[in-house]
Structures are given as C-alpha cells and as structure tokens.
C-alpha cells in the first residue's frame, strides 16, 4: 500500500509556544517563596473614555522584590491579559518604584515586557510615565545590572526602556519597534509585518538590539539566571565566584595566516568548561563577545573571528565590542582580548558609514577601562586594528603573543608590493624571498617583545595559566567604585 501523503497546503502550521501568564513568568524567574509584592491593589485614576469602569487591581503589571539564586533582585512583569498590558500613570509609578528599590538595595533589575504600549486614554500622563522610567534606567546605568526580557509586544516609546538596559533577552515570537506596521503603511506605503519590522530575527541579526534569543518563552528565565551568575549585584559588589572544571581542549590556531578557524574553540580552550556564554552571536559576527569564567571568576571575552570577514573590524563590530567592554568595565569583569585581525574593513561604504567615529568607540572603551586586561595575539595584528584591540599602549596590563603571531603596519603581501615594486617588476621570482625577509624583519613577534609592545611569547598550552597569573593580584587590588554608565551605542 502506498504511503499516505500530506497536502502541505492544508497541513496545520506548528503551534506557537504558549506564553506563560505574568504570575507564571514571575514564578519561573525568582526563587520560590521569595517574592514580596507591592502595589497589588493599585488602580489607575483615569475616568475618560469609560475607563472608570475598567480599574483592575495592579494595573496590568506585577512588581516587587525577590531573590534570584539566593541574591536580591527587583522585578516587574507586565500582564498583557489586563488592559493589553498598556502603560498609564499608575503602571509607570509601580515600575519606577521597582527601579528606586534597586537603587536603594543595590541589586539587579529584571523587567519582563509584554505590552500594547502607552495607554491612549491617559494621554500625556502615559508619556510622562515612560519618561520617568527612562530617567531611572539612565540613573541606574553602570550601577546595577538591568536586564530586559521581551516576551511579546514592546512597541512605541516602550522600546526605549530595554534599549537603555544592559542586556536584552528576546523570545522568538516577540517583536519590538517604535512604529508599527499600520503606521508605516500609512506614512510610507510600505507593506511590512510586525516580525519583519522588529521581530527577534531582525534584532538579533540586523539591529543588534537583542543579545540573546530563545525559541520558547519559558527558556528566557533560566537564561536570565545564567546571565546574572556572571554579574555582581552592583558595581560596588564583588564578582560572584562559581568554580567549575578546567577546559579539556588545548587552544590552537592554524599556522597559515590565510586559513580560517572558529575562534570560539580557542575561547573554550582557555575558560572553564561549559562557561562561555556568547552574546549577540548573529550580529557583527566578525567579532565574538561573551561572558565566561576562569578558575571560577567571571571574565569578559572579546575576540576577532577569522571565520567571518577574516576577522576584520568594521563599524558594527566596533560598536558591538565597545559596549560590551564598557559593560564589563562598569561591573568589574576583567577582560580577555584575543587578536587575529588584518585590520579595519576598507571601502567607501565603511568610510561614509563612519568607521573612524564608530571605530574610535572601541578604542575609547578599551583605553577608558580600569579592570584588569590581558591581550593575546594569536596570529595577525595589523595596523590600526592592532592598536584598537587592547594594545599595550592603550592600557592592557599584559600583552602576550603566540609563536604564530605577526604584528605590524600591514601584512607582508601588501608591504612587499609597496616597498619592492621595482624589484618585483624586474624579477617576479624574488617575491617569496622578499616576503620571508619582510616577515622576519618587520612582523616577527620577537621584534614586538624587544620593544615592549608584547610582554612575552607564550605557547597556547600555557596561555590560561598566564592570564590567571595576571588577573589574580590585580583583582585583589581592585577598588569597587562606580566607574561609568553603560550608554547605548
């Protein structure tokens, strides 16, 4: 008997994951029996447009304090099932109280957003409510970690609050934009869906707003717990230590400069086993950023990715790296920088897109940082990118180089073409000899060590131990002071 066939035009689409209710989301986020709610009976005072008959207790948001993995936190969860989760004056006051509590308690803030936006019936009061939240987001920036979880709609002015926080976790079905599809259609005539305008795919690959994306809403809450496990409760507190296994991998890279590889394998060979949490993995993926642990201590990792655009830096990669460096510096995470880059991306589009201005952000972030910083040059470190990627002269505490490293103004091929143009024209067969001579005389890491641009040549196998030897005394000397905010890029 022939196998039955399924008509793809009539087959049911896969069911969308069911979003948890506000109370279910809260229960999944915080430790059991730790939540202390405030404002449970608060009601809006708007009487326009029949709103006097719609005054639900709590005004569409659940707020309070709790513990997350036995550490204090301030939390709010919007309830889209009540008045569409819209924000009015009372709703905003409750969230503002959460942020004020976080400031007083010096603890992280986690906000779960799912809202229809500003409550139209309340007019300017709703807009002022958003403004009061934004001001507090800015006041807390760099002082306590702020994490936004987008489970549904985050539209209009509401989108600015998560953009002001340190990190955004976004569900695959959620969306975030300033102006929705209907407004776009009426103003520009463009036909676009909510997903195409501001879905998780857009924000994880194109805008760079979403740091982490989950396939199911319930996956967001353990991810938030994991993120918080790397961060202190505030910039004044010590880092949380969680000891784990040493890595089983031996970090290594191909010796041939043009051969690609995945730098994340090098990272995993240096940090504690299963401790690397990459952020913004699909955005500007020519640079890799993320949290990890080394001997139990949280660290921030910034690495060029030779698998993508040969590891060149461009405008997006510079901004992505810069904000991560500033976040790590704000909260006291030491920085590990792994360098393998041929330079900045050339071309008119990069220049007109502001590669000088935007590239300077990464330079500024590293030069400004006060946390312990170690750089390891794996292979290529050419030109301005060598300087920008946490070089010794902009403040790295130690710079190490592997035997495969080449450090100079440019690669041998380009340099030989410029320096020996006439010789090559007369005798093309001398190219390889000239390349070898240039590498030995201008790009050798021994030259960099003799001039103290590099502190030492080390083997891949001893790299982890050398990094830890640098970090340990410097972390003991650290003064837990507020450094700076974590301004959006």
XYZ file of C-alpha atoms in Angstrom:
489
model
C 0.000 0.000 0.000
C 1.287 3.420 -0.885
C 2.266 5.651 1.963
C -0.268 8.368 2.758
C 0.701 11.830 1.624
C 0.181 15.115 3.391
C -1.037 18.124 1.489
C 1.316 20.896 2.583
C -1.305 23.488 1.719
C -3.757 22.079 4.264
C -1.393 20.707 6.902
C -1.696 22.634 10.162
C 1.125 25.018 10.973
C 3.233 24.178 14.037
C 1.598 25.508 17.167
C 3.214 28.610 18.618
C 4.615 28.194 22.117
C 2.118 29.284 24.746
C 3.298 32.319 26.665
C 3.264 31.999 30.457
C 0.961 34.303 32.375
C 2.538 37.162 34.295
C 2.383 35.174 37.528
C 3.791 32.072 35.857
C 6.641 34.100 34.409
C 7.387 35.543 37.829
C 7.388 32.093 39.437
C 9.810 30.806 36.800
C 12.147 33.755 37.266
C 12.543 34.112 41.046
C 13.333 31.753 43.898
C 10.355 30.022 45.439
C 8.593 31.929 48.241
C 10.972 34.886 47.888
C 8.705 37.390 46.126
C 7.447 40.395 48.084
C 4.849 42.243 46.018
C 3.955 45.893 46.245
C 1.138 47.784 44.601
C -1.050 44.694 44.215
C -4.220 46.743 44.752
C -3.114 49.876 42.896
C -5.633 51.219 40.359
C -5.435 53.872 37.681
C -7.432 57.062 38.237
C -8.373 57.779 34.629
C -12.111 58.416 34.046
C -12.034 59.368 30.362
C -13.442 57.144 27.621
C -15.232 54.844 30.045
C -12.079 53.910 31.929
C -13.785 54.386 35.302
C -15.441 51.030 34.699
C -12.079 49.335 33.973
C -9.909 49.624 37.049
C -8.278 46.233 37.624
C -6.179 45.771 40.744
C -2.461 46.015 39.995
C -2.976 47.989 36.777
C -1.502 45.372 34.412
C 1.918 44.959 36.000
C 3.214 42.805 38.850
C 6.029 44.455 40.794
C 8.163 43.709 43.809
C 11.412 42.349 45.165
C 12.627 38.786 45.266
C 15.688 36.585 45.202
C 17.215 35.008 42.126
C 19.604 32.196 43.015
C 19.610 33.494 46.597
C 20.597 37.026 45.553
C 18.340 40.067 45.926
C 16.651 41.417 42.798
C 13.954 43.910 41.878
C 11.463 42.657 39.292
C 8.437 43.687 37.272
C 6.310 41.644 34.891
C 3.773 43.259 32.577
C 0.419 41.478 32.240
C -0.829 41.644 28.666
C -4.096 39.961 29.685
C -5.109 43.080 31.663
C -5.825 46.215 29.625
C -3.457 44.823 26.989
C -0.560 45.416 29.378
C -0.731 49.100 28.443
C 1.176 51.648 30.493
C -0.529 54.519 32.250
C 0.480 56.709 35.184
C -0.132 54.099 37.901
C 1.522 51.323 35.908
C 4.567 53.562 35.398
C 4.696 54.521 39.077
C 4.873 50.859 40.038
C 7.796 50.202 37.673
C 9.508 53.384 38.873
C 9.215 52.071 42.426
C 10.962 48.859 41.354
C 13.838 50.870 39.899
C 14.050 53.057 43.001
C 14.157 49.932 45.152
C 17.019 48.539 43.045
C 18.954 51.754 43.580
C 18.472 51.638 47.354
C 19.183 47.918 47.655
C 21.994 47.962 45.077
C 20.569 44.936 43.334
C 19.822 43.922 39.725
C 16.580 44.777 37.934
C 14.793 42.296 35.693
C 11.835 43.545 33.660
C 9.560 41.214 31.686
C 7.864 43.218 28.930
C 4.677 42.355 27.081
C 2.582 45.420 26.468
C 0.378 47.216 23.984
C 2.346 50.403 24.669
C 1.170 53.707 26.050
C -2.419 53.781 27.318
C -4.041 56.100 24.807
C -6.869 57.059 27.163
C -4.404 58.627 29.616
C -2.703 60.843 27.038
C 0.298 62.782 28.242
C 0.225 61.040 31.642
C 1.200 57.799 29.909
C 4.019 59.530 28.041
C 5.283 61.140 31.238
C 5.152 57.698 32.836
C 7.560 56.360 30.237
C 9.835 59.355 30.742
C 10.003 58.686 34.488
C 11.108 55.104 33.774
C 13.708 56.150 31.201
C 15.255 58.644 33.607
C 15.662 55.923 36.207
C 17.095 53.471 33.651
C 19.781 56.048 32.903
C 20.400 56.810 36.590
C 20.979 53.102 37.292
C 23.161 52.515 34.234
C 26.535 51.107 35.214
C 25.468 50.887 38.850
C 23.241 47.820 38.932
C 22.674 45.258 36.157
C 19.461 45.864 34.220
C 18.064 43.017 32.120
C 15.026 43.215 29.857
C 13.055 40.145 28.770
C 10.784 40.705 25.755
C 8.071 38.041 25.633
C 5.502 39.756 23.400
C 4.951 43.262 22.092
C 7.230 46.130 23.003
C 6.053 48.956 20.782
C 6.311 52.723 20.578
C 8.100 54.632 23.305
C 8.175 51.451 25.415
C 11.064 50.196 23.278
C 13.422 52.822 24.658
C 13.473 51.318 28.148
C 15.004 47.952 27.140
C 17.386 49.812 24.822
C 18.668 51.677 27.893
C 19.253 48.485 29.878
C 22.403 46.402 29.799
C 21.114 43.289 28.095
C 18.000 42.129 26.212
C 16.685 38.576 26.091
C 14.046 38.225 23.381
C 11.635 35.386 22.657
C 11.472 34.216 19.050
C 7.772 35.254 18.801
C 8.254 38.718 20.329
C 8.668 42.000 18.482
C 9.919 45.479 19.277
C 9.623 48.658 17.219
C 8.855 52.370 17.519
C 6.169 52.500 14.809
C 4.023 49.501 13.908
C 3.103 48.110 10.501
C -0.105 50.161 10.213
C 1.687 53.443 10.850
C 4.474 52.507 8.452
C 1.910 51.658 5.775
C 0.027 54.911 6.224
C 3.151 57.087 6.182
C 5.416 55.375 3.659
C 3.099 52.958 1.856
C 5.461 50.131 2.767
C 3.883 46.744 3.485
C 5.676 45.072 6.354
C 4.787 42.587 9.089
C 5.476 43.025 12.789
C 8.055 40.276 12.566
C 9.772 41.841 9.572
C 9.735 45.246 11.219
C 11.014 44.321 14.649
C 10.987 40.590 15.253
C 13.651 38.679 17.122
C 15.435 37.773 13.884
C 15.726 41.443 12.926
C 17.055 42.469 16.323
C 19.482 39.564 16.645
C 20.979 39.845 13.152
C 20.490 43.381 11.836
C 19.869 45.974 14.556
C 21.924 44.227 17.242
C 19.426 45.094 19.982
C 18.786 41.524 21.144
C 21.717 39.920 22.949
C 20.082 36.503 23.386
C 17.100 34.901 21.638
C 15.066 31.982 22.958
C 12.938 29.541 20.985
C 10.326 29.254 23.750
C 9.204 31.878 26.272
C 9.954 29.632 29.261
C 13.588 29.344 28.139
C 14.145 33.030 28.892
C 14.092 32.688 32.672
C 16.925 30.178 33.179
C 18.885 32.270 30.685
C 18.380 35.379 32.824
C 19.604 33.430 35.841
C 22.684 32.381 33.887
C 23.440 35.951 32.824
C 23.141 37.199 36.407
C 25.523 34.469 37.578
C 28.359 36.352 35.811
C 27.482 39.796 37.157
C 27.819 41.343 40.612
C 24.712 42.631 42.341
C 26.015 46.141 41.773
C 29.175 47.909 40.681
C 30.137 48.160 44.370
C 29.971 44.402 44.980
C 32.434 41.603 44.343
C 32.029 39.262 41.405
C 30.143 36.006 42.058
C 32.520 33.023 42.016
C 31.314 29.648 40.703
C 34.062 27.054 40.435
C 33.870 24.576 37.572
C 36.017 22.240 35.520
C 39.183 23.304 33.741
C 38.952 23.139 29.950
C 39.642 19.852 28.228
C 40.588 21.475 24.908
C 44.068 22.735 24.066
C 43.694 26.093 22.300
C 45.381 26.249 18.920
C 45.150 28.038 15.582
C 46.338 27.137 12.074
C 49.839 28.351 11.345
C 48.926 29.555 7.850
C 47.746 33.164 8.098
C 45.012 32.832 5.486
C 43.464 29.644 6.890
C 40.227 30.294 8.749
C 39.121 28.793 12.053
C 36.473 29.351 14.712
C 37.916 31.496 17.489
C 35.223 30.210 19.849
C 37.160 26.945 20.010
C 40.163 28.903 21.255
C 37.970 30.598 23.858
C 36.653 27.249 25.077
C 40.212 26.015 25.429
C 41.029 28.885 27.790
C 37.971 29.270 30.021
C 36.270 26.941 32.490
C 34.428 24.092 30.817
C 30.923 24.985 29.540
C 31.215 28.502 30.970
C 31.283 30.572 27.775
C 28.032 32.450 27.089
C 28.236 34.260 23.763
C 26.197 37.441 23.294
C 24.885 38.868 20.003
C 26.191 35.772 18.231
C 24.444 36.513 14.924
C 25.166 40.234 14.820
C 28.525 41.567 13.589
C 29.850 38.037 13.927
C 33.324 39.045 12.764
C 33.858 39.829 16.447
C 32.926 37.487 19.285
C 31.909 38.739 22.725
C 30.621 36.953 25.779
C 30.872 36.067 29.441
C 32.953 33.170 30.732
C 34.747 32.008 33.869
C 38.372 31.346 34.545
C 39.075 29.428 37.739
C 35.526 30.341 38.802
C 35.961 34.092 38.225
C 33.693 35.834 35.693
C 35.526 37.439 32.774
C 34.551 39.206 29.576
C 35.920 37.865 26.295
C 36.442 39.924 23.135
C 37.867 38.082 20.134
C 38.272 38.597 16.411
C 36.561 35.851 14.394
C 38.662 34.737 11.380
C 35.743 32.618 10.149
C 33.822 35.798 9.247
C 35.307 38.501 7.005
C 38.750 37.157 8.001
C 38.290 38.833 11.380
C 38.411 42.374 10.010
C 36.886 45.111 12.135
C 34.042 47.200 10.740
C 31.560 49.731 12.084
C 29.170 47.176 13.568
C 31.882 45.045 15.133
C 33.482 48.118 16.722
C 30.229 49.259 18.315
C 29.331 45.755 19.444
C 32.715 45.322 21.092
C 32.751 48.801 22.599
C 29.509 48.491 24.518
C 30.451 45.064 25.834
C 33.833 46.349 27.030
C 32.111 49.242 28.796
C 29.596 46.905 30.443
C 32.366 44.634 31.719
C 34.328 47.620 32.980
C 31.264 49.097 34.690
C 30.674 45.893 36.652
C 34.272 44.910 37.311
C 34.740 41.929 34.974
C 38.349 41.532 33.820
C 38.796 41.396 30.061
C 40.459 38.780 27.879
C 41.130 40.000 24.322
C 42.103 37.536 21.595
C 43.537 39.196 18.487
C 43.637 37.859 14.950
C 42.706 40.646 12.544
C 44.163 42.019 9.312
C 42.825 45.496 10.074
C 39.727 47.592 9.508
C 37.425 46.841 6.581
C 38.383 49.106 3.646
C 35.938 50.724 1.255
C 33.790 53.767 0.623
C 30.753 52.310 2.362
C 32.708 51.866 5.594
C 34.196 55.346 5.446
C 30.872 57.025 4.767
C 29.234 54.863 7.439
C 31.559 56.430 9.987
C 34.223 53.791 10.527
C 36.544 56.398 12.040
C 33.958 57.683 14.506
C 32.496 54.277 15.298
C 35.845 52.511 15.357
C 37.002 55.097 17.871
C 34.318 53.836 20.250
C 36.128 50.523 20.666
C 39.438 52.316 21.110
C 37.860 54.630 23.686
C 36.217 51.761 25.581
C 39.471 49.846 25.981
C 41.534 52.938 26.796
C 38.978 54.038 29.407
C 38.684 50.631 31.095
C 40.121 50.228 34.598
C 39.523 46.495 35.070
C 42.409 44.025 34.610
C 43.004 43.427 30.896
C 45.065 40.790 29.113
C 45.541 40.592 25.351
C 46.746 37.508 23.495
C 47.819 37.946 19.866
C 47.030 34.646 18.198
C 48.098 35.414 14.613
C 47.584 38.671 12.706
C 47.603 42.062 14.408
C 47.973 44.686 11.706
C 47.597 48.437 11.514
C 45.070 50.450 13.451
C 43.215 47.285 14.450
C 46.290 46.166 16.412
C 46.099 49.378 18.423
C 42.333 49.308 18.917
C 42.223 45.687 20.104
C 43.521 46.473 23.598
C 47.186 47.029 22.802
C 49.776 47.698 25.498
C 49.979 51.409 24.825
C 46.246 51.983 25.337
C 46.371 50.304 28.723
C 46.430 46.499 28.556
C 48.036 45.144 31.713
C 49.782 42.388 29.775
C 50.070 41.526 26.099
C 51.164 38.025 25.154
C 51.783 36.596 21.696
C 51.742 33.059 20.358
C 54.569 31.857 18.078
C 52.153 32.218 15.128
C 51.773 35.966 15.715
C 52.578 38.652 13.165
C 52.493 42.273 14.306
C 52.999 45.243 12.037
C 51.574 48.058 9.974
C 50.244 45.662 7.332
C 50.607 42.124 6.068
C 53.695 41.007 4.203
C 51.978 40.804 0.793
C 50.810 44.414 0.828
C 54.036 45.733 2.293
C 56.238 43.969 -0.257
C 54.124 45.310 -3.120
C 54.724 48.845 -1.844
C 58.342 48.590 -0.726
C 59.733 46.465 -3.536
C 57.628 47.417 -6.528
C 60.635 47.990 -8.782
C 62.469 44.838 -7.661
C 59.372 42.726 -8.318
C 58.884 44.272 -11.728
C 62.473 43.412 -12.616
C 62.434 39.911 -11.095
C 58.990 38.480 -10.089
C 60.714 35.315 -8.875
C 62.078 37.187 -5.852
C 58.599 37.591 -4.338
C 58.811 34.704 -1.862
C 62.288 35.686 -0.715
C 61.132 39.269 -0.136
C 58.039 38.053 1.728
C 60.112 35.861 4.011
C 62.585 38.669 4.681
C 59.816 41.153 5.482
C 58.102 38.731 7.873
C 61.369 38.084 9.685
C 62.447 41.726 9.904
C 59.143 43.615 10.349
C 56.423 41.242 11.558
C 58.227 38.928 13.971
C 56.750 38.881 17.493
C 60.350 38.934 18.764
C 60.614 42.489 17.440
C 57.486 43.409 19.396
C 58.858 41.873 22.607
C 62.162 43.705 22.216
C 60.225 46.966 22.065
C 57.856 46.017 24.931
C 54.735 46.102 22.785
C 54.431 42.435 23.743
C 55.404 41.273 27.227
C 56.233 37.675 26.338
C 55.943 34.969 23.741
C 53.981 32.066 25.191
C 52.706 28.737 23.961
C 48.976 28.057 23.544
C 49.141 25.453 26.312
C 50.357 27.929 28.938
C 48.023 30.788 27.977
C 45.257 30.130 30.516
C 47.730 29.941 33.378
C 49.477 33.142 32.303
C 46.190 35.050 32.093
C 45.213 33.916 35.588
C 48.621 34.894 36.953
C 47.980 38.428 35.732
C 44.397 38.644 36.947
C 44.741 37.290 40.484
C 46.851 40.047 42.065
C 45.087 42.769 40.102
C 41.643 41.605 41.242
C 42.797 41.716 44.860
C 43.894 45.317 44.321
C 40.612 46.367 42.723
C 38.714 49.185 44.360
C 34.919 48.629 43.983
C 33.960 52.102 42.818
C 31.391 53.257 40.300
C 33.242 53.796 37.036
C 30.772 54.988 34.391
C 27.415 54.272 32.824
C 26.678 51.765 30.050
C 25.402 54.174 27.430
C 23.718 52.653 24.350
C 25.902 52.659 21.257
